[in-house]
mmCIF file of C-alpha atoms in Angstrom:
data_model
loop_
_atom_site.group_PDB
_atom_site.id
_atom_site.type_symbol
_atom_site.label_atom_id
_atom_site.label_comp_id
_atom_site.label_asym_id
_atom_site.label_seq_id
_atom_site.Cartn_x
_atom_site.Cartn_y
_atom_site.Cartn_z
ATOM 1 C CA MET A 18 -20.641 15.307 -14.344
ATOM 2 C CA ASP A 19 -18.601 14.011 -17.296
ATOM 3 C CA ARG A 20 -15.505 11.816 -17.078
ATOM 4 C CA ARG A 21 -12.988 14.622 -17.422
ATOM 5 C CA GLU A 22 -14.581 16.716 -14.692
ATOM 6 C CA LEU A 23 -14.899 13.786 -12.301
ATOM 7 C CA LEU A 24 -11.253 12.775 -12.789
ATOM 8 C CA ASP A 25 -10.166 16.371 -12.243
ATOM 9 C CA ARG A 26 -12.040 16.428 -8.945
ATOM 10 C CA ALA A 27 -10.940 12.983 -7.746
ATOM 11 C CA ALA A 28 -7.234 13.241 -8.599
ATOM 12 C CA ARG A 29 -4.736 15.206 -6.521
ATOM 13 C CA ASP A 30 -2.151 15.533 -9.299
ATOM 14 C CA GLU A 31 -1.558 14.528 -12.911
ATOM 15 C CA ASP A 32 0.016 11.161 -12.048
ATOM 16 C CA GLU A 33 -2.994 10.241 -9.924
ATOM 17 C CA ARG A 34 -5.312 11.390 -12.701
ATOM 18 C CA LEU A 35 -3.636 8.977 -15.127
ATOM 19 C CA LEU A 36 -3.911 6.187 -12.588
ATOM 20 C CA LEU A 37 -7.614 6.833 -11.995
ATOM 21 C CA GLY A 38 -8.224 6.934 -15.725
ATOM 22 C CA ARG A 39 -6.779 3.407 -15.976
ATOM 23 C CA VAL A 40 -8.901 2.244 -13.029
ATOM 24 C CA TRP A 41 -12.014 3.656 -14.725
ATOM 25 C CA ASP A 42 -11.111 1.866 -17.965
ATOM 26 C CA LYS A 43 -10.780 -1.473 -16.128
ATOM 27 C CA TRP A 44 -14.128 -0.986 -14.395
ATOM 28 C CA GLU A 45 -15.890 -0.157 -17.670
ATOM 29 C CA GLN A 46 -14.262 -3.093 -19.455
ATOM 30 C CA CYS A 47 -15.581 -5.474 -16.781
ATOM 31 C CA ARG A 48 -19.032 -3.872 -16.771
ATOM 32 C CA LEU A 49 -19.505 -3.750 -20.545
ATOM 33 C CA ARG A 50 -17.893 -7.063 -21.504
ATOM 34 C CA SER A 51 -18.718 -9.073 -18.340
ATOM 35 C CA ILE A 52 -15.148 -10.289 -17.938
ATOM 36 C CA PRO A 53 -12.781 -10.073 -14.944
ATOM 37 C CA THR A 54 -10.268 -7.235 -15.183
ATOM 38 C CA ALA A 55 -7.476 -6.047 -12.921
ATOM 39 C CA THR A 56 -5.037 -3.219 -12.422
ATOM 40 C CA ASP A 57 -1.352 -3.585 -11.707
ATOM 41 C CA PHE A 58 -0.226 -3.521 -8.072
ATOM 42 C CA LEU A 59 -1.267 -0.345 -6.283
ATOM 43 C CA SER A 60 0.336 1.297 -3.275
ATOM 44 C CA PRO A 61 -1.896 1.986 -0.250
ATOM 45 C CA GLN A 62 -2.164 5.624 -1.351
ATOM 46 C CA GLU A 63 -3.185 4.548 -4.865
ATOM 47 C CA GLN A 64 -5.736 2.118 -3.412
ATOM 48 C CA ALA A 65 -7.265 4.951 -1.398
ATOM 49 C CA ALA A 66 -7.452 7.116 -4.520
ATOM 50 C CA ALA A 67 -9.118 4.293 -6.461
ATOM 51 C CA GLN A 68 -11.703 3.864 -3.717
ATOM 52 C CA ARG A 69 -12.456 7.585 -3.776
ATOM 53 C CA LEU A 70 -13.100 7.352 -7.512
ATOM 54 C CA LEU A 71 -15.307 4.278 -7.187
ATOM 55 C CA GLY A 72 -17.288 5.992 -4.442
ATOM 56 C CA ALA A 73 -17.800 8.999 -6.710
ATOM 57 C CA LEU A 74 -19.012 6.629 -9.442
ATOM 58 C CA GLY A 75 -21.447 4.959 -7.038
ATOM 59 C CA VAL A 76 -19.609 1.626 -7.293
ATOM 60 C CA HIS A 77 -19.831 -0.195 -3.953
ATOM 61 C CA ASP A 78 -19.453 -3.851 -4.899
ATOM 62 C CA GLY A 79 -18.146 -6.067 -7.676
ATOM 63 C CA TYR A 80 -14.504 -5.418 -6.890
ATOM 64 C CA VAL A 81 -11.840 -6.614 -4.481
ATOM 65 C CA PHE A 82 -8.270 -5.715 -3.571
ATOM 66 C CA PHE A 83 -5.809 -8.609 -3.301
ATOM 67 C CA GLY A 84 -2.021 -8.748 -3.118
ATOM 68 C CA GLY A 85 -1.289 -12.456 -2.787
ATOM 69 C CA TYR A 86 -1.926 -12.873 0.947
ATOM 70 C CA ASP A 87 -4.089 -11.401 3.685
ATOM 71 C CA GLY A 88 -2.648 -8.104 4.872
ATOM 72 C CA ALA A 89 -0.554 -7.381 1.780
ATOM 73 C CA GLU A 90 0.365 -3.703 1.490
ATOM 74 C CA ARG A 91 0.596 -3.491 -2.289
ATOM 75 C CA GLN A 92 -2.502 -4.969 -3.924
ATOM 76 C CA ARG A 93 -4.148 -5.349 -7.304
ATOM 77 C CA LEU A 94 -7.688 -4.084 -7.822
ATOM 78 C CA PHE A 95 -9.862 -6.794 -9.382
ATOM 79 C CA PHE A 96 -13.220 -6.035 -10.987
ATOM 80 C CA LEU A 97 -15.458 -9.104 -11.074
ATOM 81 C CA PRO A 98 -18.609 -9.742 -13.148
ATOM 82 C CA ASP A 99 -21.636 -11.343 -11.499
ATOM 83 C CA TRP A 100 -20.516 -14.857 -12.394
ATOM 84 C CA ALA A 101 -17.088 -14.555 -10.705
ATOM 85 C CA GLU A 102 -16.823 -14.585 -6.912
ATOM 86 C CA THR A 103 -13.037 -14.260 -6.483
ATOM 87 C CA PRO A 104 -9.991 -13.514 -8.643
ATOM 88 C CA ASP A 105 -8.334 -16.420 -10.421
ATOM 89 C CA ALA A 106 -5.999 -18.446 -8.237
ATOM 90 C CA ASP A 107 -3.021 -17.462 -10.401
ATOM 91 C CA ALA A 108 -3.842 -13.731 -10.521
ATOM 92 C CA VAL A 109 -0.881 -13.017 -8.254
ATOM 93 C CA ALA A 110 2.329 -15.032 -8.605
ATOM 94 C CA ALA A 111 5.316 -15.342 -6.294
ATOM 95 C CA VAL A 112 9.038 -15.921 -6.816
ATOM 96 C CA ALA A 113 11.532 -16.909 -4.121
ATOM 97 C CA ALA A 114 15.183 -15.846 -4.291
ATOM 98 C CA THR A 115 17.879 -17.421 -2.129
ATOM 99 C CA TRP A 116 21.603 -16.756 -1.839
ATOM 100 C CA TYR A 117 24.716 -18.152 -0.214
ATOM 101 C CA GLY A 118 27.613 -16.718 1.780
ATOM 102 C CA GLY A 119 25.813 -15.141 4.730
ATOM 103 C CA GLU A 120 25.383 -11.772 3.027
ATOM 104 C CA HIS A 121 22.850 -9.427 4.648
ATOM 105 C CA LEU A 122 20.462 -8.107 2.004
ATOM 106 C CA THR A 123 17.655 -5.619 2.581
ATOM 107 C CA HIS A 124 14.363 -4.697 0.955
ATOM 108 C CA ARG A 125 16.156 -1.801 -0.746
ATOM 109 C CA ASP A 126 18.759 -4.154 -2.267
ATOM 110 C CA PHE A 127 16.081 -6.317 -3.833
ATOM 111 C CA LEU A 128 13.887 -3.457 -5.007
ATOM 112 C CA GLY A 129 16.909 -1.804 -6.631
ATOM 113 C CA SER A 130 17.881 -4.984 -8.449
ATOM 114 C CA LEU A 131 14.310 -5.509 -9.707
ATOM 115 C CA MET A 132 14.018 -1.964 -10.991
ATOM 116 C CA GLY A 133 17.438 -2.437 -12.602
ATOM 117 C CA LEU A 134 15.876 -5.127 -14.779
ATOM 118 C CA GLY A 135 13.639 -2.485 -16.338
ATOM 119 C CA LEU A 136 10.493 -3.442 -14.455
ATOM 120 C CA THR A 137 7.935 -0.858 -13.412
ATOM 121 C CA ARG A 138 6.790 -0.638 -9.794
ATOM 122 C CA GLY A 139 3.265 -1.673 -10.723
ATOM 123 C CA THR A 140 4.446 -5.132 -11.808
ATOM 124 C CA ILE A 141 5.829 -5.872 -8.341
ATOM 125 C CA GLY A 142 3.800 -6.368 -5.178
ATOM 126 C CA ASP A 143 5.185 -6.831 -1.690
ATOM 127 C CA ILE A 144 8.816 -7.819 -1.226
ATOM 128 C CA LEU A 145 9.126 -10.025 1.856
ATOM 129 C CA VAL A 146 12.656 -10.449 3.161
ATOM 130 C CA THR A 147 13.722 -13.001 5.779
ATOM 131 C CA GLU A 148 17.239 -13.945 6.885
ATOM 132 C CA ASP A 149 17.895 -16.322 4.027
ATOM 133 C CA ARG A 150 15.183 -15.705 1.448
ATOM 134 C CA CYS A 151 13.387 -12.985 -0.468
ATOM 135 C CA GLN A 152 9.811 -13.571 -1.600
ATOM 136 C CA VAL A 153 8.444 -11.304 -4.319
ATOM 137 C CA LEU A 154 4.771 -11.042 -5.242
ATOM 138 C CA THR A 155 4.372 -10.225 -8.932
ATOM 139 C CA LEU A 156 2.136 -10.236 -11.978
ATOM 140 C CA PRO A 157 2.125 -13.723 -13.550
ATOM 141 C CA LYS A 158 4.092 -12.626 -16.637
ATOM 142 C CA THR A 159 6.602 -10.815 -14.456
ATOM 143 C CA ALA A 160 7.218 -14.007 -12.474
ATOM 144 C CA GLU A 161 8.122 -15.840 -15.676
ATOM 145 C CA PHE A 162 10.569 -13.077 -16.552
ATOM 146 C CA LEU A 163 12.195 -13.081 -13.128
ATOM 147 C CA LEU A 164 12.772 -16.824 -13.189
ATOM 148 C CA SER A 165 14.919 -16.409 -16.276
ATOM 149 C CA ALA A 166 16.454 -12.945 -15.843
ATOM 150 C CA TRP A 167 16.837 -12.147 -12.123
ATOM 151 C CA GLU A 168 20.321 -13.313 -11.288
ATOM 152 C CA SER A 169 21.708 -10.961 -8.650
ATOM 153 C CA ALA A 170 21.071 -8.269 -6.061
ATOM 154 C CA GLY A 171 24.093 -6.012 -6.049
ATOM 155 C CA ARG A 172 27.116 -8.320 -6.109
ATOM 156 C CA VAL A 173 25.253 -11.246 -4.582
ATOM 157 C CA ARG A 174 24.211 -14.072 -6.866
ATOM 158 C CA LEU A 175 20.633 -15.255 -6.530
ATOM 159 C CA LYS A 176 18.906 -18.530 -7.170
ATOM 160 C CA THR A 177 15.224 -18.147 -8.083
ATOM 161 C CA ALA A 178 12.323 -20.590 -8.001
ATOM 162 C CA PRO A 179 8.523 -20.428 -8.298
ATOM 163 C CA LEU A 180 6.816 -20.076 -4.925
ATOM 164 C CA PRO A 181 3.339 -21.570 -4.399
ATOM 165 C CA PRO A 182 1.074 -19.130 -2.487
ATOM 166 C CA GLU A 183 0.586 -21.616 0.366
ATOM 167 C CA GLU A 184 4.351 -21.604 0.997
ATOM 168 C CA LEU A 185 4.650 -17.846 1.527
ATOM 169 C CA GLU A 186 6.423 -16.990 4.770
ATOM 170 C CA ILE A 187 5.071 -13.692 6.103
ATOM 171 C CA PRO A 188 7.651 -11.926 8.318
ATOM 172 C CA ALA A 189 6.273 -10.621 11.594
ATOM 173 C CA GLN A 190 5.921 -6.845 11.640
ATOM 174 C CA VAL A 191 7.947 -5.217 14.390
ATOM 175 C CA CYS A 192 6.113 -2.492 16.275
ATOM 176 C CA ARG A 193 6.144 -0.644 19.584
ATOM 177 C CA GLU A 194 3.094 0.112 21.680
ATOM 178 C CA LEU A 195 3.023 3.695 22.903
ATOM 179 C CA ARG A 196 0.691 4.939 25.626
ATOM 180 C CA ASP A 197 0.199 8.665 26.034
ATOM 181 C CA THR A 198 -2.435 11.332 26.602
ATOM 182 C CA VAL A 199 -3.400 14.086 24.191
ATOM 183 C CA SER A 200 -5.428 17.239 24.668
ATOM 184 C CA SER A 201 -7.601 16.361 21.650
ATOM 185 C CA LEU A 202 -7.657 14.026 18.672
ATOM 186 C CA ARG A 203 -6.234 16.638 16.315
ATOM 187 C CA LEU A 204 -3.876 15.137 13.765
ATOM 188 C CA ASP A 205 -0.875 17.144 14.999
ATOM 189 C CA ASN A 206 -1.445 15.967 18.580
ATOM 190 C CA VAL A 207 -1.626 12.288 17.676
ATOM 191 C CA LEU A 208 1.254 12.578 15.210
ATOM 192 C CA ALA A 209 3.423 14.168 17.895
ATOM 193 C CA ALA A 210 2.606 11.355 20.325
ATOM 194 C CA GLY A 211 3.167 8.620 17.747
ATOM 195 C CA PHE A 212 6.568 9.820 16.579
ATOM 196 C CA SER A 213 7.849 11.584 19.732
ATOM 197 C CA LEU A 214 7.743 15.035 18.130
ATOM 198 C CA SER A 215 6.897 18.441 19.470
ATOM 199 C CA ARG A 216 3.447 19.595 18.430
ATOM 200 C CA GLY A 217 5.056 22.410 16.423
ATOM 201 C CA ARG A 218 7.212 19.996 14.414
ATOM 202 C CA ALA A 219 4.223 17.728 13.880
ATOM 203 C CA ALA A 220 2.089 20.608 12.589
ATOM 204 C CA GLU A 221 4.910 21.703 10.286
ATOM 205 C CA ALA A 222 5.206 18.205 8.792
ATOM 206 C CA VAL A 223 1.461 18.151 8.147
ATOM 207 C CA GLU A 224 1.457 21.570 6.483
ATOM 208 C CA LYS A 225 4.362 20.542 4.220
ATOM 209 C CA GLY A 226 2.350 17.587 2.880
ATOM 210 C CA ALA A 227 4.569 14.947 4.505
ATOM 211 C CA VAL A 228 1.720 13.277 6.411
ATOM 212 C CA GLN A 229 -1.001 10.917 5.242
ATOM 213 C CA VAL A 230 -4.103 9.778 7.112
ATOM 214 C CA ASN A 231 -5.352 6.421 5.843
ATOM 215 C CA TRP A 232 -3.024 6.834 2.860
ATOM 216 C CA THR A 233 -4.394 10.208 1.811
ATOM 217 C CA VAL A 234 -2.269 13.347 2.173
ATOM 218 C CA CYS A 235 -3.643 15.758 4.756
ATOM 219 C CA GLN A 236 -2.293 19.279 5.228
ATOM 220 C CA LYS A 237 -4.634 20.335 8.022
ATOM 221 C CA PRO A 238 -3.046 19.972 11.488
ATOM 222 C CA ASP A 239 -6.456 20.259 13.156
ATOM 223 C CA LYS A 240 -8.018 17.371 11.197
ATOM 224 C CA PRO A 241 -9.772 15.024 13.674
ATOM 225 C CA VAL A 242 -8.522 11.434 13.676
ATOM 226 C CA ALA A 243 -10.128 8.361 15.225
ATOM 227 C CA ALA A 244 -9.275 4.929 16.560
ATOM 228 C CA GLY A 245 -8.226 2.664 13.697
ATOM 229 C CA ASP A 246 -6.720 5.449 11.584
ATOM 230 C CA THR A 247 -3.311 4.858 10.033
ATOM 231 C CA ILE A 248 -0.941 7.821 10.027
ATOM 232 C CA THR A 249 2.247 7.902 7.966
ATOM 233 C CA CYS A 250 4.932 10.558 7.984
ATOM 234 C CA ARG A 251 7.580 10.780 5.285
ATOM 235 C CA GLY A 252 10.957 9.866 6.733
ATOM 236 C CA LEU A 253 9.529 8.583 10.022
ATOM 237 C CA GLY A 254 7.307 5.668 9.087
ATOM 238 C CA LYS A 255 3.831 4.509 10.069
ATOM 239 C CA CYS A 256 1.717 4.328 13.188
ATOM 240 C CA VAL A 257 -1.860 3.293 13.962
ATOM 241 C CA LEU A 258 -4.098 4.884 16.573
ATOM 242 C CA ASP A 259 -5.286 1.665 18.180
ATOM 243 C CA SER A 260 -7.602 2.988 20.873
ATOM 244 C CA VAL A 261 -8.843 6.090 22.668
ATOM 245 C CA GLY A 262 -9.835 6.006 26.326
ATOM 246 C CA SER A 263 -12.208 8.064 28.429
ATOM 247 C CA PRO A 264 -11.101 11.599 29.348
ATOM 248 C CA THR A 265 -8.965 11.967 32.471
ATOM 249 C CA LYS A 266 -9.863 14.316 35.328
ATOM 250 C CA LYS A 267 -7.812 16.961 33.545
ATOM 251 C CA GLY A 268 -9.734 16.457 30.326
ATOM 252 C CA ARG A 269 -6.950 14.695 28.406
ATOM 253 C CA LEU A 270 -7.546 11.621 26.271
ATOM 254 C CA PRO A 271 -5.515 8.434 26.860
ATOM 255 C CA VAL A 272 -4.384 6.905 23.553
ATOM 256 C CA VAL A 273 -2.688 3.677 22.574
ATOM 257 C CA ILE A 274 -0.590 4.002 19.414
ATOM 258 C CA ARG A 275 1.156 1.215 17.552
ATOM 259 C CA ARG A 276 4.303 2.444 15.834
ATOM 260 C CA PHE A 277 5.950 0.250 13.193
ATOM 261 C CA VAL A 278 9.743 0.109 13.346
#
């Protein structure tokens, strides 16, 4: 199978095809020149697509995803030659922004201000917002730019400073634990339980392409899911099927679902 055919099969649309072409280029550059290479920051969906491509290429080692801290959502994909065990320490940079006056700023405020500077989403990793500080993971060159050019979020003036990785403050994720029973581990059943939907509405969301399982769009309501799977639904958020119990006397399956709020 040649490159064009493999990309056509691996990609779900033209944007994803372009992304996978860049991933392939980075892998080949590392393999042929024996130098570390890396992509920009990838969303979880893009990471899943990249892994599908690497699996199709038979690549099972020599690469790592890293976004600046353990558990980062947006991560860079690093290809490493035999002589390199981990990415360089400065492969992901961080910038802290603080402000005065008690203004309440959100993730959307900061993302909007960063995009307003002309940056692309791939240059920015996770944006971690606490009560009095915003921490932005970035490409090294982007961090240098932000330190000189990022002055405000909306009407609020910002003060920026470099942030050493060891000083990152990771906000706790807020989630609810839901316990329910389902007739089977069909996607529409678990989705309905996780987001308090009717099964009909859940199936409709799946068929419309609004639902992802492990960051890959699924349009089959009867797709089986398993403990550990992450399910996202556009407009509703994310949940994880934490565990599945033994069938009850009525043949239903107890499930524990963690919904992020």
